[in-house]
Amino acid sequence: MIWALSLLSCFGFIAISALALLCPRLCGWRYWPPERAATWQHSSFRALFRLGLYPLIAASVLLVRATGVWLPAPGIALMFAGFGGALWVTGKLGWKQAFGTAQGLVVTGPYAYSRNPVYVATWLALLGWGLCLPYLPVAIPLVLWGLLYYIAPFLEEPWLEEKFGAPYRAYKAKTPRFFGP
């Protein structure tokens, strides 16, 4: 059951990545970010992301119950800090804008230090999750999720340049994609 859930989770993250990477090249249209919320791209992204997330959570719970493992405090702390930070940063951006609705360029707060603080915060959480449950049925979907969040900015940046033009290019020139000087 744990491996079946893991495979479902992997399918969700792989499907999003494949659609996002292949659609522009093969079909000539963008999958991510969607132009509007009322599109099949937006709806399918939400469904596929949930297919990645919910089975991963279920597999994790089943592994904890099956192994009786005590979750290490550093892993739990990273998960809470990472997911909490990702939610906070998404709130700063705006929930609609986080899912493809261009409502204005956000360059202040955490976005003054990273163009993608949601992804950076989520990576911390994924690292914590992996420290808590270092088992392949959990590790593989976590890595796929992390890779999806590595790929996403490269897909979003052309869209952001198209929407915001010179102000985005100036922001891009002075603010790191993920983190750093």
mmCIF file with all atom_site columns, C-alpha atoms in Angstrom:
data_model
loop_
_atom_site.group_PDB
_atom_site.id
_atom_site.type_symbol
_atom_site.label_atom_id
_atom_site.label_alt_id
_atom_site.label_comp_id
_atom_site.label_asym_id
_atom_site.label_entity_id
_atom_site.label_seq_id
_atom_site.pdbx_PDB_ins_code
_atom_site.Cartn_x
_atom_site.Cartn_y
_atom_site.Cartn_z
_atom_site.occupancy
_atom_site.B_iso_or_equiv
_atom_site.pdbx_formal_charge
_atom_site.auth_seq_id
_atom_site.auth_comp_id
_atom_site.auth_asym_id
_atom_site.auth_atom_id
_atom_site.pdbx_PDB_model_num
ATOM 1   C CA . MET A 1 1   ? 0.000   0.000  0.000   1.00 0.00 ? 1   MET A CA 1
ATOM 2   C CA . ILE A 1 2   ? 2.840   2.404  0.859   1.00 0.00 ? 2   ILE A CA 1
ATOM 3   C CA . TRP A 1 3   ? 4.514   1.845  -2.510  1.00 0.00 ? 3   TRP A CA 1
ATOM 4   C CA . ALA A 1 4   ? 1.202   2.243  -4.352  1.00 0.00 ? 4   ALA A CA 1
ATOM 5   C CA . LEU A 1 5   ? 0.688   5.603  -2.644  1.00 0.00 ? 5   LEU A CA 1
ATOM 6   C CA . SER A 1 6   ? 4.264   6.562  -3.448  1.00 0.00 ? 6   SER A CA 1
ATOM 7   C CA . LEU A 1 7   ? 3.729   5.746  -7.123  1.00 0.00 ? 7   LEU A CA 1
ATOM 8   C CA . LEU A 1 8   ? 0.556   7.854  -7.221  1.00 0.00 ? 8   LEU A CA 1
ATOM 9   C CA . SER A 1 9   ? 2.461   10.724 -5.665  1.00 0.00 ? 9   SER A CA 1
ATOM 10  C CA . CYS A 1 10  ? 5.299   10.342 -8.162  1.00 0.00 ? 10  CYS A CA 1
ATOM 11  C CA . PHE A 1 11  ? 2.806   10.318 -11.025 1.00 0.00 ? 11  PHE A CA 1
ATOM 12  C CA . GLY A 1 12  ? 1.325   13.635 -9.873  1.00 0.00 ? 12  GLY A CA 1
ATOM 13  C CA . PHE A 1 13  ? 4.667   15.429 -9.678  1.00 0.00 ? 13  PHE A CA 1
ATOM 14  C CA . ILE A 1 14  ? 6.003   13.863 -12.893 1.00 0.00 ? 14  ILE A CA 1
ATOM 15  C CA . ALA A 1 15  ? 2.815   14.728 -14.809 1.00 0.00 ? 15  ALA A CA 1
ATOM 16  C CA . ILE A 1 16  ? 3.031   18.395 -13.796 1.00 0.00 ? 16  ILE A CA 1
ATOM 17  C CA . SER A 1 17  ? 6.712   18.542 -14.754 1.00 0.00 ? 17  SER A CA 1
ATOM 18  C CA . ALA A 1 18  ? 6.118   16.800 -18.090 1.00 0.00 ? 18  ALA A CA 1
ATOM 19  C CA . LEU A 1 19  ? 3.194   19.034 -19.033 1.00 0.00 ? 19  LEU A CA 1
ATOM 20  C CA . ALA A 1 20  ? 5.081   22.169 -17.988 1.00 0.00 ? 20  ALA A CA 1
ATOM 21  C CA . LEU A 1 21  ? 8.224   21.239 -19.910 1.00 0.00 ? 21  LEU A CA 1
ATOM 22  C CA . LEU A 1 22  ? 6.754   19.590 -23.000 1.00 0.00 ? 22  LEU A CA 1
ATOM 23  C CA . CYS A 1 23  ? 3.650   21.647 -23.824 1.00 0.00 ? 23  CYS A CA 1
ATOM 24  C CA . PRO A 1 24  ? 5.521   24.809 -24.860 1.00 0.00 ? 24  PRO A CA 1
ATOM 25  C CA . ARG A 1 25  ? 7.866   22.807 -27.079 1.00 0.00 ? 25  ARG A CA 1
ATOM 26  C CA . LEU A 1 26  ? 5.427   20.307 -28.587 1.00 0.00 ? 26  LEU A CA 1
ATOM 27  C CA . CYS A 1 27  ? 2.129   22.194 -28.574 1.00 0.00 ? 27  CYS A CA 1
ATOM 28  C CA . GLY A 1 28  ? 3.226   25.812 -28.634 1.00 0.00 ? 28  GLY A CA 1
ATOM 29  C CA . TRP A 1 29  ? 1.300   26.831 -25.508 1.00 0.00 ? 29  TRP A CA 1
ATOM 30  C CA . ARG A 1 30  ? 2.201   27.206 -21.870 1.00 0.00 ? 30  ARG A CA 1
ATOM 31  C CA . TYR A 1 31  ? 0.926   24.868 -19.164 1.00 0.00 ? 31  TYR A CA 1
ATOM 32  C CA . TRP A 1 32  ? 2.434   26.735 -16.202 1.00 0.00 ? 32  TRP A CA 1
ATOM 33  C CA . PRO A 1 33  ? 1.772   29.382 -15.104 1.00 0.00 ? 33  PRO A CA 1
ATOM 34  C CA . PRO A 1 34  ? -1.826  29.355 -16.372 1.00 0.00 ? 34  PRO A CA 1
ATOM 35  C CA . GLU A 1 35  ? -3.160  32.558 -17.856 1.00 0.00 ? 35  GLU A CA 1
ATOM 36  C CA . ARG A 1 36  ? -6.354  32.483 -15.760 1.00 0.00 ? 36  ARG A CA 1
ATOM 37  C CA . ALA A 1 37  ? -7.851  30.435 -12.955 1.00 0.00 ? 37  ALA A CA 1
ATOM 38  C CA . ALA A 1 38  ? -10.734 29.217 -15.108 1.00 0.00 ? 38  ALA A CA 1
ATOM 39  C CA . THR A 1 39  ? -8.573  27.132 -17.447 1.00 0.00 ? 39  THR A CA 1
ATOM 40  C CA . TRP A 1 40  ? -7.949  23.443 -17.797 1.00 0.00 ? 40  TRP A CA 1
ATOM 41  C CA . GLN A 1 41  ? -4.275  24.123 -17.030 1.00 0.00 ? 41  GLN A CA 1
ATOM 42  C CA . HIS A 1 42  ? -5.123  25.639 -13.658 1.00 0.00 ? 42  HIS A CA 1
ATOM 43  C CA . SER A 1 43  ? -7.641  22.907 -12.798 1.00 0.00 ? 43  SER A CA 1
ATOM 44  C CA . SER A 1 44  ? -5.385  20.059 -13.878 1.00 0.00 ? 44  SER A CA 1
ATOM 45  C CA . PHE A 1 45  ? -2.401  21.552 -12.047 1.00 0.00 ? 45  PHE A CA 1
ATOM 46  C CA . ARG A 1 46  ? -4.420  21.682 -8.823  1.00 0.00 ? 46  ARG A CA 1
ATOM 47  C CA . ALA A 1 47  ? -5.644  18.109 -9.298  1.00 0.00 ? 47  ALA A CA 1
ATOM 48  C CA . LEU A 1 48  ? -2.192  16.749 -10.176 1.00 0.00 ? 48  LEU A CA 1
ATOM 49  C CA . PHE A 1 49  ? -0.520  18.618 -7.317  1.00 0.00 ? 49  PHE A CA 1
ATOM 50  C CA . ARG A 1 50  ? -3.034  17.110 -4.910  1.00 0.00 ? 50  ARG A CA 1
ATOM 51  C CA . LEU A 1 51  ? -2.337  13.715 -6.472  1.00 0.00 ? 51  LEU A CA 1
ATOM 52  C CA . GLY A 1 52  ? 1.313   14.320 -5.641  1.00 0.00 ? 52  GLY A CA 1
ATOM 53  C CA . LEU A 1 53  ? 0.702   15.600 -2.122  1.00 0.00 ? 53  LEU A CA 1
ATOM 54  C CA . TYR A 1 54  ? -2.118  13.578 -0.563  1.00 0.00 ? 54  TYR A CA 1
ATOM 55  C CA . PRO A 1 55  ? -0.766  10.077 -1.281  1.00 0.00 ? 55  PRO A CA 1
ATOM 56  C CA . LEU A 1 56  ? 2.648   11.255 -0.030  1.00 0.00 ? 56  LEU A CA 1
ATOM 57  C CA . ILE A 1 57  ? 1.066   12.316 3.248   1.00 0.00 ? 57  ILE A CA 1
ATOM 58  C CA . ALA A 1 58  ? -0.818  9.013  3.488   1.00 0.00 ? 58  ALA A CA 1
ATOM 59  C CA . ALA A 1 59  ? 2.329   6.975  2.736   1.00 0.00 ? 59  ALA A CA 1
ATOM 60  C CA . SER A 1 60  ? 4.193   8.959  5.394   1.00 0.00 ? 60  SER A CA 1
ATOM 61  C CA . VAL A 1 61  ? 1.533   8.290  8.013   1.00 0.00 ? 61  VAL A CA 1
ATOM 62  C CA . LEU A 1 62  ? 1.481   4.594  7.150   1.00 0.00 ? 62  LEU A CA 1
ATOM 63  C CA . LEU A 1 63  ? 5.282   4.423  7.386   1.00 0.00 ? 63  LEU A CA 1
ATOM 64  C CA . VAL A 1 64  ? 5.256   6.082  10.805  1.00 0.00 ? 64  VAL A CA 1
ATOM 65  C CA . ARG A 1 65  ? 2.629   3.617  11.999  1.00 0.00 ? 65  ARG A CA 1
ATOM 66  C CA . ALA A 1 66  ? 4.391   0.610  10.449  1.00 0.00 ? 66  ALA A CA 1
ATOM 67  C CA . THR A 1 67  ? 7.873   1.447  11.719  1.00 0.00 ? 67  THR A CA 1
ATOM 68  C CA . GLY A 1 68  ? 7.003   3.122  15.011  1.00 0.00 ? 68  GLY A CA 1
ATOM 69  C CA . VAL A 1 69  ? 9.774   5.598  14.236  1.00 0.00 ? 69  VAL A CA 1
ATOM 70  C CA . TRP A 1 70  ? 10.122  8.679  16.410  1.00 0.00 ? 70  TRP A CA 1
ATOM 71  C CA . LEU A 1 71  ? 10.309  11.720 14.212  1.00 0.00 ? 71  LEU A CA 1
ATOM 72  C CA . PRO A 1 72  ? 13.488  13.701 14.915  1.00 0.00 ? 72  PRO A CA 1
ATOM 73  C CA . ALA A 1 73  ? 13.003  17.209 16.282  1.00 0.00 ? 73  ALA A CA 1
ATOM 74  C CA . PRO A 1 74  ? 15.268  18.879 13.667  1.00 0.00 ? 74  PRO A CA 1
ATOM 75  C CA . GLY A 1 75  ? 13.214  17.331 10.864  1.00 0.00 ? 75  GLY A CA 1
ATOM 76  C CA . ILE A 1 76  ? 9.943   18.420 12.430  1.00 0.00 ? 76  ILE A CA 1
ATOM 77  C CA . ALA A 1 77  ? 11.325  21.918 13.016  1.00 0.00 ? 77  ALA A CA 1
ATOM 78  C CA . LEU A 1 78  ? 12.414  22.210 9.372   1.00 0.00 ? 78  LEU A CA 1
ATOM 79  C CA . MET A 1 79  ? 9.009   21.006 8.190   1.00 0.00 ? 79  MET A CA 1
ATOM 80  C CA . PHE A 1 80  ? 7.124   23.526 10.305  1.00 0.00 ? 80  PHE A CA 1
ATOM 81  C CA . ALA A 1 81  ? 9.499   26.380 9.493   1.00 0.00 ? 81  ALA A CA 1
ATOM 82  C CA . GLY A 1 82  ? 9.533   25.535 5.790   1.00 0.00 ? 82  GLY A CA 1
ATOM 83  C CA . PHE A 1 83  ? 5.825   24.980 5.247   1.00 0.00 ? 83  PHE A CA 1
ATOM 84  C CA . GLY A 1 84  ? 4.939   27.830 7.591   1.00 0.00 ? 84  GLY A CA 1
ATOM 85  C CA . GLY A 1 85  ? 7.347   30.092 5.733   1.00 0.00 ? 85  GLY A CA 1
ATOM 86  C CA . ALA A 1 86  ? 5.971   29.013 2.362   1.00 0.00 ? 86  ALA A CA 1
ATOM 87  C CA . LEU A 1 87  ? 2.415   29.822 3.471   1.00 0.00 ? 87  LEU A CA 1
ATOM 88  C CA . TRP A 1 88  ? 3.490   33.188 4.886   1.00 0.00 ? 88  TRP A CA 1
ATOM 89  C CA . VAL A 1 89  ? 5.431   34.126 1.746   1.00 0.00 ? 89  VAL A CA 1
ATOM 90  C CA . THR A 1 90  ? 2.563   33.011 -0.489  1.00 0.00 ? 90  THR A CA 1
ATOM 91  C CA . GLY A 1 91  ? 0.281   35.272 1.533   1.00 0.00 ? 91  GLY A CA 1
ATOM 92  C CA . LYS A 1 92  ? 2.684   38.166 0.919   1.00 0.00 ? 92  LYS A CA 1
ATOM 93  C CA . LEU A 1 93  ? 2.520   37.507 -2.815  1.00 0.00 ? 93  LEU A CA 1
ATOM 94  C CA . GLY A 1 94  ? -1.221  36.939 -2.855  1.00 0.00 ? 94  GLY A CA 1
ATOM 95  C CA . TRP A 1 95  ? -2.912  33.575 -3.322  1.00 0.00 ? 95  TRP A CA 1
ATOM 96  C CA . LYS A 1 96  ? -4.345  34.349 -6.753  1.00 0.00 ? 96  LYS A CA 1
ATOM 97  C CA . GLN A 1 97  ? -1.045  35.662 -8.004  1.00 0.00 ? 97  GLN A CA 1
ATOM 98  C CA . ALA A 1 98  ? 0.771   32.590 -6.694  1.00 0.00 ? 98  ALA A CA 1
ATOM 99  C CA . PHE A 1 99  ? -1.288  30.543 -9.143  1.00 0.00 ? 99  PHE A CA 1
ATOM 100 C CA . GLY A 1 100 ? -0.786  32.598 -12.288 1.00 0.00 ? 100 GLY A CA 1
ATOM 101 C CA . THR A 1 101 ? -2.964  35.709 -12.035 1.00 0.00 ? 101 THR A CA 1
ATOM 102 C CA . ALA A 1 102 ? -0.728  38.713 -12.751 1.00 0.00 ? 102 ALA A CA 1
ATOM 103 C CA . GLN A 1 103 ? -1.850  41.384 -10.283 1.00 0.00 ? 103 GLN A CA 1
ATOM 104 C CA . GLY A 1 104 ? 1.376   43.295 -9.787  1.00 0.00 ? 104 GLY A CA 1
ATOM 105 C CA . LEU A 1 105 ? 5.068   42.707 -9.326  1.00 0.00 ? 105 LEU A CA 1
ATOM 106 C CA . VAL A 1 106 ? 5.987   42.004 -5.702  1.00 0.00 ? 106 VAL A CA 1
ATOM 107 C CA . VAL A 1 107 ? 9.594   42.963 -4.902  1.00 0.00 ? 107 VAL A CA 1
ATOM 108 C CA . THR A 1 108 ? 9.451   43.754 -1.176  1.00 0.00 ? 108 THR A CA 1
ATOM 109 C CA . GLY A 1 109 ? 9.557   41.696 2.004   1.00 0.00 ? 109 GLY A CA 1
ATOM 110 C CA . PRO A 1 110 ? 10.934  38.201 1.398   1.00 0.00 ? 110 PRO A CA 1
ATOM 111 C CA . TYR A 1 111 ? 10.820  38.882 -2.358  1.00 0.00 ? 111 TYR A CA 1
ATOM 112 C CA . ALA A 1 112 ? 13.573  41.477 -1.909  1.00 0.00 ? 112 ALA A CA 1
ATOM 113 C CA . TYR A 1 113 ? 15.959  38.622 -1.033  1.00 0.00 ? 113 TYR A CA 1
ATOM 114 C CA . SER A 1 114 ? 14.782  35.853 -3.344  1.00 0.00 ? 114 SER A CA 1
ATOM 115 C CA . ARG A 1 115 ? 12.621  35.863 -6.455  1.00 0.00 ? 115 ARG A CA 1
ATOM 116 C CA . ASN A 1 116 ? 11.257  32.480 -5.348  1.00 0.00 ? 116 ASN A CA 1
ATOM 117 C CA . PRO A 1 117 ? 11.064  32.374 -1.548  1.00 0.00 ? 117 PRO A CA 1
ATOM 118 C CA . VAL A 1 118 ? 8.085   29.988 -1.628  1.00 0.00 ? 118 VAL A CA 1
ATOM 119 C CA . TYR A 1 119 ? 10.206  27.374 -3.351  1.00 0.00 ? 119 TYR A CA 1
ATOM 120 C CA . VAL A 1 120 ? 13.167  27.940 -1.028  1.00 0.00 ? 120 VAL A CA 1
ATOM 121 C CA . ALA A 1 121 ? 10.956  27.622 2.069   1.00 0.00 ? 121 ALA A CA 1
ATOM 122 C CA . THR A 1 122 ? 9.332   24.491 0.676   1.00 0.00 ? 122 THR A CA 1
ATOM 123 C CA . TRP A 1 123 ? 12.753  22.927 0.060   1.00 0.00 ? 123 TRP A CA 1
ATOM 124 C CA . LEU A 1 124 ? 13.510  23.385 3.763   1.00 0.00 ? 124 LEU A CA 1
ATOM 125 C CA . ALA A 1 125 ? 10.263  21.617 4.590   1.00 0.00 ? 125 ALA A CA 1
ATOM 126 C CA . LEU A 1 126 ? 11.012  18.789 2.148   1.00 0.00 ? 126 LEU A CA 1
ATOM 127 C CA . LEU A 1 127 ? 14.445  18.382 3.700   1.00 0.00 ? 127 LEU A CA 1
ATOM 128 C CA . GLY A 1 128 ? 12.815  18.136 7.125   1.00 0.00 ? 128 GLY A CA 1
ATOM 129 C CA . TRP A 1 129 ? 10.282  15.620 5.833   1.00 0.00 ? 129 TRP A CA 1
ATOM 130 C CA . GLY A 1 130 ? 13.112  13.539 4.410   1.00 0.00 ? 130 GLY A CA 1
ATOM 131 C CA . LEU A 1 131 ? 15.008  13.676 7.711   1.00 0.00 ? 131 LEU A CA 1
ATOM 132 C CA . CYS A 1 132 ? 11.886  12.464 9.501   1.00 0.00 ? 132 CYS A CA 1
ATOM 133 C CA . LEU A 1 133 ? 11.200  9.604  7.089   1.00 0.00 ? 133 LEU A CA 1
ATOM 134 C CA . PRO A 1 134 ? 14.333  8.553  5.196   1.00 0.00 ? 134 PRO A CA 1
ATOM 135 C CA . TYR A 1 135 ? 12.588  5.758  3.300   1.00 0.00 ? 135 TYR A CA 1
ATOM 136 C CA . LEU A 1 136 ? 12.483  5.396  -0.493  1.00 0.00 ? 136 LEU A CA 1
ATOM 137 C CA . PRO A 1 137 ? 8.668   5.491  -0.818  1.00 0.00 ? 137 PRO A CA 1
ATOM 138 C CA . VAL A 1 138 ? 8.792   8.969  0.744   1.00 0.00 ? 138 VAL A CA 1
ATOM 139 C CA . ALA A 1 139 ? 12.178  10.133 -0.533  1.00 0.00 ? 139 ALA A CA 1
ATOM 140 C CA . ILE A 1 140 ? 11.416  9.616  -4.220  1.00 0.00 ? 140 ILE A CA 1
ATOM 141 C CA . PRO A 1 141 ? 8.264   11.802 -4.310  1.00 0.00 ? 141 PRO A CA 1
ATOM 142 C CA . LEU A 1 142 ? 10.002  14.409 -2.140  1.00 0.00 ? 142 LEU A CA 1
ATOM 143 C CA . VAL A 1 143 ? 12.860  14.625 -4.648  1.00 0.00 ? 143 VAL A CA 1
ATOM 144 C CA . LEU A 1 144 ? 10.382  14.896 -7.533  1.00 0.00 ? 144 LEU A CA 1
ATOM 145 C CA . TRP A 1 145 ? 8.522   17.676 -5.726  1.00 0.00 ? 145 TRP A CA 1
ATOM 146 C CA . GLY A 1 146 ? 11.813  19.462 -5.076  1.00 0.00 ? 146 GLY A CA 1
ATOM 147 C CA . LEU A 1 147 ? 12.791  19.137 -8.748  1.00 0.00 ? 147 LEU A CA 1
ATOM 148 C CA . LEU A 1 148 ? 9.407   20.505 -9.806  1.00 0.00 ? 148 LEU A CA 1
ATOM 149 C CA . TYR A 1 149 ? 10.066  23.561 -7.668  1.00 0.00 ? 149 TYR A CA 1
ATOM 150 C CA . TYR A 1 150 ? 13.523  23.890 -9.201  1.00 0.00 ? 150 TYR A CA 1
ATOM 151 C CA . ILE A 1 151 ? 12.086  23.827 -12.741 1.00 0.00 ? 151 ILE A CA 1
ATOM 152 C CA . ALA A 1 152 ? 9.132   26.155 -12.067 1.00 0.00 ? 152 ALA A CA 1
ATOM 153 C CA . PRO A 1 153 ? 11.041  29.488 -11.963 1.00 0.00 ? 153 PRO A CA 1
ATOM 154 C CA . PHE A 1 154 ? 12.560  28.819 -15.375 1.00 0.00 ? 154 PHE A CA 1
ATOM 155 C CA . LEU A 1 155 ? 9.022   28.449 -16.732 1.00 0.00 ? 155 LEU A CA 1
ATOM 156 C CA . GLU A 1 156 ? 7.673   31.443 -14.834 1.00 0.00 ? 156 GLU A CA 1
ATOM 157 C CA . GLU A 1 157 ? 10.406  33.934 -15.693 1.00 0.00 ? 157 GLU A CA 1
ATOM 158 C CA . PRO A 1 158 ? 9.509   34.387 -19.405 1.00 0.00 ? 158 PRO A CA 1
ATOM 159 C CA . TRP A 1 159 ? 5.864   34.870 -18.398 1.00 0.00 ? 159 TRP A CA 1
ATOM 160 C CA . LEU A 1 160 ? 6.857   37.433 -15.764 1.00 0.00 ? 160 LEU A CA 1
ATOM 161 C CA . GLU A 1 161 ? 8.990   39.309 -18.297 1.00 0.00 ? 161 GLU A CA 1
ATOM 162 C CA . GLU A 1 162 ? 6.054   39.300 -20.708 1.00 0.00 ? 162 GLU A CA 1
ATOM 163 C CA . LYS A 1 163 ? 3.667   40.614 -18.032 1.00 0.00 ? 163 LYS A CA 1
ATOM 164 C CA . PHE A 1 164 ? 5.873   43.136 -16.235 1.00 0.00 ? 164 PHE A CA 1
ATOM 165 C CA . GLY A 1 165 ? 8.598   44.010 -18.766 1.00 0.00 ? 165 GLY A CA 1
ATOM 166 C CA . ALA A 1 166 ? 11.431  46.322 -17.712 1.00 0.00 ? 166 ALA A CA 1
ATOM 167 C CA . PRO A 1 167 ? 10.522  46.451 -14.000 1.00 0.00 ? 167 PRO A CA 1
ATOM 168 C CA . TYR A 1 168 ? 10.768  42.649 -13.821 1.00 0.00 ? 168 TYR A CA 1
ATOM 169 C CA . ARG A 1 169 ? 14.075  42.631 -15.713 1.00 0.00 ? 169 ARG A CA 1
ATOM 170 C CA . ALA A 1 170 ? 15.487  45.192 -13.243 1.00 0.00 ? 170 ALA A CA 1
ATOM 171 C CA . TYR A 1 171 ? 14.231  43.103 -10.314 1.00 0.00 ? 171 TYR A CA 1
ATOM 172 C CA . LYS A 1 172 ? 15.690  39.962 -11.893 1.00 0.00 ? 172 LYS A CA 1
ATOM 173 C CA . ALA A 1 173 ? 19.081  41.673 -12.296 1.00 0.00 ? 173 ALA A CA 1
ATOM 174 C CA . LYS A 1 174 ? 19.370  42.587 -8.609  1.00 0.00 ? 174 LYS A CA 1
ATOM 175 C CA . THR A 1 175 ? 17.577  39.725 -6.801  1.00 0.00 ? 175 THR A CA 1
ATOM 176 C CA . PRO A 1 176 ? 18.810  36.119 -6.854  1.00 0.00 ? 176 PRO A CA 1
ATOM 177 C CA . ARG A 1 177 ? 16.549  33.435 -8.300  1.00 0.00 ? 177 ARG A CA 1
ATOM 178 C CA . PHE A 1 178 ? 16.675  31.386 -5.098  1.00 0.00 ? 178 PHE A CA 1
ATOM 179 C CA . PHE A 1 179 ? 19.108  32.780 -2.540  1.00 0.00 ? 179 PHE A CA 1
ATOM 180 C CA . GLY A 1 180 ? 22.565  34.217 -2.314  1.00 0.00 ? 180 GLY A CA 1
ATOM 181 C CA . PRO A 1 181 ? 24.293  37.551 -2.792  1.00 0.00 ? 181 PRO A CA 1
#
